[in-house]
Short mmCIF file of C-alpha atoms and ligand atoms in Angstrom, two decimals:
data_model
loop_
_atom_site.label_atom_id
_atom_site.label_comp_id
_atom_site.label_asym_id
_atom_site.label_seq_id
_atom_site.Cartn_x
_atom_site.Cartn_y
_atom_site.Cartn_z
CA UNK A 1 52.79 38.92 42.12
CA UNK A 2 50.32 36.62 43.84
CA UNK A 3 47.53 38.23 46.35
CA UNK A 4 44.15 37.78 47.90
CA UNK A 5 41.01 39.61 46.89
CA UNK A 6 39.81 41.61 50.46
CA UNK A 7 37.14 43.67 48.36
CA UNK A 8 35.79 44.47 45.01
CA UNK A 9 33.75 47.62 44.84
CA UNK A 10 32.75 49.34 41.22
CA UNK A 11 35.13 47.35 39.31
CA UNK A 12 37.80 47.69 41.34
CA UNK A 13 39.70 45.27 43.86
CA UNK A 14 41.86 45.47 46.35
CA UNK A 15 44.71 42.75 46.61
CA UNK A 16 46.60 42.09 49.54
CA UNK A 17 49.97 40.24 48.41
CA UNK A 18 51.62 38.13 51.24
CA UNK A 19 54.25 40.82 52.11
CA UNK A 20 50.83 42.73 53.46
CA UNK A 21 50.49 45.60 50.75
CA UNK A 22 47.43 46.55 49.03
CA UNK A 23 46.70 46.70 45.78
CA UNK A 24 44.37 48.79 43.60
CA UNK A 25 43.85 46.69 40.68
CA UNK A 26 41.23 46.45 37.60
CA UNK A 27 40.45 43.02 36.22
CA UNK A 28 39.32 44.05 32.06
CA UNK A 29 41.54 41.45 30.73
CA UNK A 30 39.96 38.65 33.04
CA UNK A 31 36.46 39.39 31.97
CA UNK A 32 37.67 39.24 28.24
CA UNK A 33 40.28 36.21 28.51
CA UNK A 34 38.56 33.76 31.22
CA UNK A 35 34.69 35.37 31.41
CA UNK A 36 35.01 35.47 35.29
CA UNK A 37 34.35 37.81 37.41
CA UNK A 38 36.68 37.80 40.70
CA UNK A 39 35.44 37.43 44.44
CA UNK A 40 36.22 38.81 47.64
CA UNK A 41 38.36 35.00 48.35
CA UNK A 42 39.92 34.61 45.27
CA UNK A 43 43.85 34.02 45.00
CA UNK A 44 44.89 36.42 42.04
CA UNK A 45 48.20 37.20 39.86
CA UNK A 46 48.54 40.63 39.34
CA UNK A 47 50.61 43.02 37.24
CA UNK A 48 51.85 46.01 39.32
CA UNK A 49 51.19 48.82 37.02
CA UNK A 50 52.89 51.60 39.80
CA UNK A 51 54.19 50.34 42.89
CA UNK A 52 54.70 53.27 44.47
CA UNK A 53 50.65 54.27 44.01
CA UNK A 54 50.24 50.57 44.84
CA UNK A 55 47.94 50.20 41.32
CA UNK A 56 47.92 47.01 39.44
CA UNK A 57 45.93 44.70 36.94
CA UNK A 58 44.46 41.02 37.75
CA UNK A 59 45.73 38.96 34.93
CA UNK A 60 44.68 35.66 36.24
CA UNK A 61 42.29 34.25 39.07
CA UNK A 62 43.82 31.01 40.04
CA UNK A 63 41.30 28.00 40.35
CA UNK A 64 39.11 28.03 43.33
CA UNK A 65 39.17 25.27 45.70
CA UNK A 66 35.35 26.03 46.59
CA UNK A 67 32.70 29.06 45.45
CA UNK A 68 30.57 30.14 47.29
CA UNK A 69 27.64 31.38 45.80
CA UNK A 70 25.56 33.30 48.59
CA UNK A 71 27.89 35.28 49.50
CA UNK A 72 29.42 35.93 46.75
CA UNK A 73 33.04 35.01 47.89
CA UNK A 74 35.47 32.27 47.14
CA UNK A 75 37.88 29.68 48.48
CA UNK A 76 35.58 29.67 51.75
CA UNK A 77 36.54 26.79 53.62
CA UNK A 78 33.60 26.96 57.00
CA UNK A 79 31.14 29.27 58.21
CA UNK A 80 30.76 31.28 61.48
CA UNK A 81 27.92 32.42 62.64
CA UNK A 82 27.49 34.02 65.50
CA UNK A 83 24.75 34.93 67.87
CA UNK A 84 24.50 36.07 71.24
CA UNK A 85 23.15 34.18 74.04
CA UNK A 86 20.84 36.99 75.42
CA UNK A 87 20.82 40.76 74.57
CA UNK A 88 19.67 40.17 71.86
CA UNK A 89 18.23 36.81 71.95
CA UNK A 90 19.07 34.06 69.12
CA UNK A 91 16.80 34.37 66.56
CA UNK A 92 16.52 30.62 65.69
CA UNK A 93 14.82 31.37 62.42
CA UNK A 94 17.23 33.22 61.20
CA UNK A 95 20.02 30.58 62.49
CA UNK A 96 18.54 27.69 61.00
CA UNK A 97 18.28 29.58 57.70
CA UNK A 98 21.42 30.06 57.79
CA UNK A 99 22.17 26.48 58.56
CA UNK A 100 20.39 25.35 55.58
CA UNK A 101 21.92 27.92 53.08
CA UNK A 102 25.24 26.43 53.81
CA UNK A 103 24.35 23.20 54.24
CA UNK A 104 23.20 23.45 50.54
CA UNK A 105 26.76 24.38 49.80
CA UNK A 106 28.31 21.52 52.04
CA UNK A 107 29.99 24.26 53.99
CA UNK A 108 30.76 23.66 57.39
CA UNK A 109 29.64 25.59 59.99
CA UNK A 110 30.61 26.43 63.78
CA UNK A 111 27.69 27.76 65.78
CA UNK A 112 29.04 30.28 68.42
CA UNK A 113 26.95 32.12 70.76
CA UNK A 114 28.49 35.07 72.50
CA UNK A 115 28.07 36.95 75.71
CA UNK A 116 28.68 34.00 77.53
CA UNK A 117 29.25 36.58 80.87
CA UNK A 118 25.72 37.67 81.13
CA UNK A 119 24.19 34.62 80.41
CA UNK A 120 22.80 31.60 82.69
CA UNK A 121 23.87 27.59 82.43
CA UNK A 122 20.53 26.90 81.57
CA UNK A 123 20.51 29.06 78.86
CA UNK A 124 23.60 27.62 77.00
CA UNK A 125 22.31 24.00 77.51
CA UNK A 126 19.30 24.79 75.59
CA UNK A 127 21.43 25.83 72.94
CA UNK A 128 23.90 22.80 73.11
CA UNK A 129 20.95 20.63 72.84
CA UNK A 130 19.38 21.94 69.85
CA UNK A 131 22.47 22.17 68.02
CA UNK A 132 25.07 19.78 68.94
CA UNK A 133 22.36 16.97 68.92
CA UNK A 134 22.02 17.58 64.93
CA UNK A 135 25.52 17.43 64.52
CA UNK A 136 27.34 21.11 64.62
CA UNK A 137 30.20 22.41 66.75
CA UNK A 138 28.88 24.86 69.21
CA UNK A 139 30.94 26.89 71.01
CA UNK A 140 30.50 29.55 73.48
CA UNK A 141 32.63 32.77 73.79
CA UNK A 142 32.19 35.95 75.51
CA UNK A 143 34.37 38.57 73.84
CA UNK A 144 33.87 40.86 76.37
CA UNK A 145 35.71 39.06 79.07
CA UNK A 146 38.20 37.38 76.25
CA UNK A 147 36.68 33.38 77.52
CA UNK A 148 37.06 30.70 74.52
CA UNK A 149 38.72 33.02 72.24
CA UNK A 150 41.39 30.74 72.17
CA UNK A 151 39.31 27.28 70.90
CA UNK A 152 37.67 29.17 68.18
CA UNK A 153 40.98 30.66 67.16
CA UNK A 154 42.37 27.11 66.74
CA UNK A 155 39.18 25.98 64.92
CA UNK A 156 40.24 29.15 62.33
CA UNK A 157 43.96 28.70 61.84
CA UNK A 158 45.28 28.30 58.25
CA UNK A 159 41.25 28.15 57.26
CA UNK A 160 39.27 30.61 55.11
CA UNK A 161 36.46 31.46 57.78
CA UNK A 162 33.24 33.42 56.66
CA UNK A 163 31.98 35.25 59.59
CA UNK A 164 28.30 36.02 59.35
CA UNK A 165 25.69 36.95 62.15
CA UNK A 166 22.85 39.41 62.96
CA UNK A 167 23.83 43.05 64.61
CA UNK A 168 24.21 43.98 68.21
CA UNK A 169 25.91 40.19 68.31
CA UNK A 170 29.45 41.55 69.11
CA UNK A 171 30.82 40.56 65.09
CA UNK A 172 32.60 43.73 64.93
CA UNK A 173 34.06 42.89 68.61
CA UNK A 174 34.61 39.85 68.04
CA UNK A 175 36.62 40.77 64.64
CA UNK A 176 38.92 43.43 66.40
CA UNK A 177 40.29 40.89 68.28
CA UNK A 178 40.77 37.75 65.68
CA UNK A 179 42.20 40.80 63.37
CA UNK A 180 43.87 43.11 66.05
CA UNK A 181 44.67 45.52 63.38
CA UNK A 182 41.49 45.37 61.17
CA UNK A 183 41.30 48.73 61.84
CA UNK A 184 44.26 49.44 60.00
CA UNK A 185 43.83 46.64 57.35
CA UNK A 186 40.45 48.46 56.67
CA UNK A 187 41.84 52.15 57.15
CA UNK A 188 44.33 50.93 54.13
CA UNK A 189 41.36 50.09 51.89
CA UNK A 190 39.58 53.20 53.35
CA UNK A 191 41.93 55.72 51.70
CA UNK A 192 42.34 54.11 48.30
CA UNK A 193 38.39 53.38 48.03
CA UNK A 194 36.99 56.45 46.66
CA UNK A 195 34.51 58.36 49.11
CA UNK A 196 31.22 58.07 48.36
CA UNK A 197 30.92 54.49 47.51
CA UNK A 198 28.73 52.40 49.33
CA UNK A 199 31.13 49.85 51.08
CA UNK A 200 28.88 48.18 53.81
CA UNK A 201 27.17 46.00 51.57
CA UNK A 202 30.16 44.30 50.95
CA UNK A 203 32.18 41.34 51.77
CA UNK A 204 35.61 41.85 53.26
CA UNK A 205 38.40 39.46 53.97
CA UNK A 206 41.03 40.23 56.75
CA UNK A 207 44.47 38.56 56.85
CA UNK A 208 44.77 36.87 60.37
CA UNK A 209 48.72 37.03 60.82
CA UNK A 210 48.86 35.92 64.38
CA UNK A 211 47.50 32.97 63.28
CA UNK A 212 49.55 32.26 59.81
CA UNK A 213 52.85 31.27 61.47
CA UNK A 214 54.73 34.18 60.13
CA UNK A 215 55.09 33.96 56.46
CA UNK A 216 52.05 31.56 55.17
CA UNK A 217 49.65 33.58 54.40
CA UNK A 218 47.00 31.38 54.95
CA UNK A 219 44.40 32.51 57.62
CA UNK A 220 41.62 34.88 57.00
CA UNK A 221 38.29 36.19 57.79
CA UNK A 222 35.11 37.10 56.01
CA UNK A 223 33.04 40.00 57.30
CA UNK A 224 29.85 38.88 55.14
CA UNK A 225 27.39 41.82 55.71
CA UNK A 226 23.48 41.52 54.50
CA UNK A 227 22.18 38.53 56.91
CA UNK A 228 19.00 39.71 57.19
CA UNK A 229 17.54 38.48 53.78
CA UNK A 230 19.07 35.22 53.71
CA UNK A 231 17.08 33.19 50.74
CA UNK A 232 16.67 29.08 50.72
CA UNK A 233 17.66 28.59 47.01
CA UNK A 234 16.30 24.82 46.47
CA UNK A 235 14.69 24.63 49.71
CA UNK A 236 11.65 23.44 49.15
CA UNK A 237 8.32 22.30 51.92
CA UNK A 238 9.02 18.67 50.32
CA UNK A 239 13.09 18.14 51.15
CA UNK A 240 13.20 20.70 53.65
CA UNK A 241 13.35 17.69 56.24
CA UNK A 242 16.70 16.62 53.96
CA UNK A 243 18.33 19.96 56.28
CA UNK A 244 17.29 18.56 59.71
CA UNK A 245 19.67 15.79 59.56
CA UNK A 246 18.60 14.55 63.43
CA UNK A 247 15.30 13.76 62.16
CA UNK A 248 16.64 11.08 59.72
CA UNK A 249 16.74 8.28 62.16
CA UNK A 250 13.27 8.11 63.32
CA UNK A 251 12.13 8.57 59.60
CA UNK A 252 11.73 5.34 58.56
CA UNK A 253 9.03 4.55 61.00
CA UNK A 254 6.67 7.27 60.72
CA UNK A 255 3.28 5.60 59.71
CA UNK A 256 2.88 6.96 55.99
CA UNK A 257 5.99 7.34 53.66
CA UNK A 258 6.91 10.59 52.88
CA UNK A 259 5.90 11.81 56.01
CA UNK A 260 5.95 15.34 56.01
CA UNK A 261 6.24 15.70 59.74
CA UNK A 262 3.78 18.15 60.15
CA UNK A 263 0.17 16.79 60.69
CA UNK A 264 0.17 13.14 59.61
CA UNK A 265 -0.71 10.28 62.64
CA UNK A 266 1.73 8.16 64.19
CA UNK A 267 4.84 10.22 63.25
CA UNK A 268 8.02 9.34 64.78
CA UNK A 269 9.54 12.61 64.40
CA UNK A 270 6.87 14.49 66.76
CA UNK A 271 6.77 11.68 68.62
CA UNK A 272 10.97 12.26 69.24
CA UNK A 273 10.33 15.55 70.02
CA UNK A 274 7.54 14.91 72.73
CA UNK A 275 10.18 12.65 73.83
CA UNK A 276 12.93 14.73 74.12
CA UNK A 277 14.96 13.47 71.62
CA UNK A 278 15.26 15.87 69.39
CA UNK A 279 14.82 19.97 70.23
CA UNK A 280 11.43 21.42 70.11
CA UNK A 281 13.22 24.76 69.12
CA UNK A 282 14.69 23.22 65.93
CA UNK A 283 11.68 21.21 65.31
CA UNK A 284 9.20 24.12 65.51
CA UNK A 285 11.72 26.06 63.19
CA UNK A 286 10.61 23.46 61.03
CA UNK A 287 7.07 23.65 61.05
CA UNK A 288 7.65 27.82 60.61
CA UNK A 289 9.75 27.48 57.33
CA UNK A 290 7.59 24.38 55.96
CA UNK A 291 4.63 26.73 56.45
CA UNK A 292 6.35 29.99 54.85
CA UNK A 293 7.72 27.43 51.64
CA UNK A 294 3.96 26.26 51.66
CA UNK A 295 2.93 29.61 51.25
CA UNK A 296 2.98 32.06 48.31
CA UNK A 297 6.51 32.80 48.43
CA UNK A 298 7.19 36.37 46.94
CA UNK A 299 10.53 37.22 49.05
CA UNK A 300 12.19 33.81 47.48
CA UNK A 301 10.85 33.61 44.23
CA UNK A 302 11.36 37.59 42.76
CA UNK A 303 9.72 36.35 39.36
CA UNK A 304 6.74 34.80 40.88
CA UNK A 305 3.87 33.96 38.59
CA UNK A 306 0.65 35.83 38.51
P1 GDP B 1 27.90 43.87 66.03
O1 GDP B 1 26.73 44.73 65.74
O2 GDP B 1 27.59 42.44 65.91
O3 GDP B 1 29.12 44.24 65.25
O4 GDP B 1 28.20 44.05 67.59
P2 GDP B 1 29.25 44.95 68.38
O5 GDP B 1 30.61 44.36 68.34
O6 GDP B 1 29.11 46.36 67.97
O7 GDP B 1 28.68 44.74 69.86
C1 GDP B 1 27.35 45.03 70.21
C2 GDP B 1 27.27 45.30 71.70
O8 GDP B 1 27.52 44.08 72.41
C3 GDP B 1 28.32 46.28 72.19
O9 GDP B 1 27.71 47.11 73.14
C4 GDP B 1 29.39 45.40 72.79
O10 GDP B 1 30.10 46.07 73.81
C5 GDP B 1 28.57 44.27 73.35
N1 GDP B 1 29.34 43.01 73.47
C6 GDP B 1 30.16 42.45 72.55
N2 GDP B 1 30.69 41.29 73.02
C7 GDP B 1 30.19 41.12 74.27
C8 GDP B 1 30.36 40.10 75.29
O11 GDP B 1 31.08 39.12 75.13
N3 GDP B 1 29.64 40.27 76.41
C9 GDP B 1 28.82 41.33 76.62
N4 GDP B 1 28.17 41.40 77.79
N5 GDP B 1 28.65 42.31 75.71
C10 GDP B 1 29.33 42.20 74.55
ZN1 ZN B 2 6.76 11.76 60.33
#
């Protein structure tokens, strides 16, 4: 049988074949045979050791089309991430973080900002210009009031979508109604994941059926938990600028090569930004994580020399 990792907790994973039942399986003869250790993502042959006790063994992880590292999950094909407008405002730290993480593992991302009911025109123009000028798709949704549900659903359909954002942002909202019966997809791993286990730190893929056409099999979602302590593996203060991609063109004529951007004369870049041309939000983003990667790192680098 052929299925989809939704979870791994403890050693265990849970496999959803394409006729929607879910599988408790163990993976020992994966680690011996292939030294690889499955992710939530992963397309998997399994053994069914009792079918009515839905229990079964992974005896192969087929090749992955992409890894992702950070998460850990597999066969991601684009990010999510979603913020809210207002209540609570976008952190654009956090965002751009994020932006840069998957940008260092080409993955692309759609923006989305929620709450689009309580929030002004103003306030979504801002947005559009900082982000759509550097080259992402931004959309704007308000799950609440079920506006532009439909446009991101198309942008997810037969995709492998990780959906990532801060709390309070309306994810879990926002999930119930891409995966109407999450509740149930989750209440099946719920009874066969023994109590006691910590589950929230975990990744978990949902099958989005309405949008497979039937029998494919080929839509899902990513709940990836633990946003707040997003590291910038390879970032560092030198090719951070290589991650603001709208800063590229005015480059070449900064005064001094290898500009840094920051406090150097007759800079382009600033000079864009006084102009308008590219956002002072995502340009003073910059300066903050220039200044942090300047600085004695200890929250990147856990080893850090004394
Ligand atoms: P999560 O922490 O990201 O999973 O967020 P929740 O889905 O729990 O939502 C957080 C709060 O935002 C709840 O009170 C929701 O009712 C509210 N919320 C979610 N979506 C919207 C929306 O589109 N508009 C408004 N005004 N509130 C929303
Ligand atoms: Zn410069």
């Amino acid at each position: 049988m052929r299925g989809k990792i939704l979870k791994g907790i403890a050693g265990f994973y849970y496999i959803e074949t394409s006729d929607e039942k879910i599988y408790e399986c163990k993976a020992k003869g994966i680690f011996r045979k292939d030294n690889i250790k499955p992710l939530v993502g992963d397309d998997a042959i399994i053994d069914i050791i009792d079918e009515e006790k839905r229990l079964g063994n992974i005896t192969e992880i087929l090749p992955r089309k992409s890894g992702l590292l950070r998460p850990p999950v597999a066969n991601v094909d684009q990010a999510v991430i979603l913020f809210a407008i207002v209540k609570p405002n976008p952190s654009f730290n956090l965002l751009d973080r994020f932006l840069i993480m998957m940008r260092g593992q080409n993955l692309p991302v759609i923006i989305c900002f929620n709450k689009q009911d309580i929030a002004t025109k103003e306030e979504q123009e801002e947005l559009t210009k900082a982000y759509e000028n550097c080259g992402y798709k931004v959309l704007f949704i308000s799950v609440k009031e079920e506006k532009g549900l439909g446009e991101l659903k198309e942008l997810l359909r037969g995709k492998t979508t990780a959906l990532a954002g801060p709390s309070g942002v309306g994810k879990s909202s926002l999930l119930n109604k891409l995966v109407p019966d999450a509740d149930m997809q989750t209440g099946e791993l719920r009874k066969k994941i023994e109590r006691g286990k910590n589950t929230t730190r975990h990744s978990e893929l949902f099958y989005v059926k309405e949008l497979s056409d039937g029998d494919n099999f080929n839509t899902f979602v990513i709940d990836t938990p633990g946003f707040t302590s997003l590291e910038m593996r390879d970032v560092t203060k030198d090719n951070l600028m290589e991650y603001y991609p709208e800063f590229e063109e005015y480059e070449p004529s900064c005064r001094f090569g290898g500009c840094s951007h920051i406090a150097e004369p007759d800079c382009s870049v600033k000079k864009a930004v006084e102009e308008g041309k590219i956002s002072k939000v995502r340009y003073d983003n910059y300066k903050v994580l220039y200044d942090e990667l300047k600085n004695a790192r200890p929250i990147y680098n856990k080893k850090t020399k004394r």
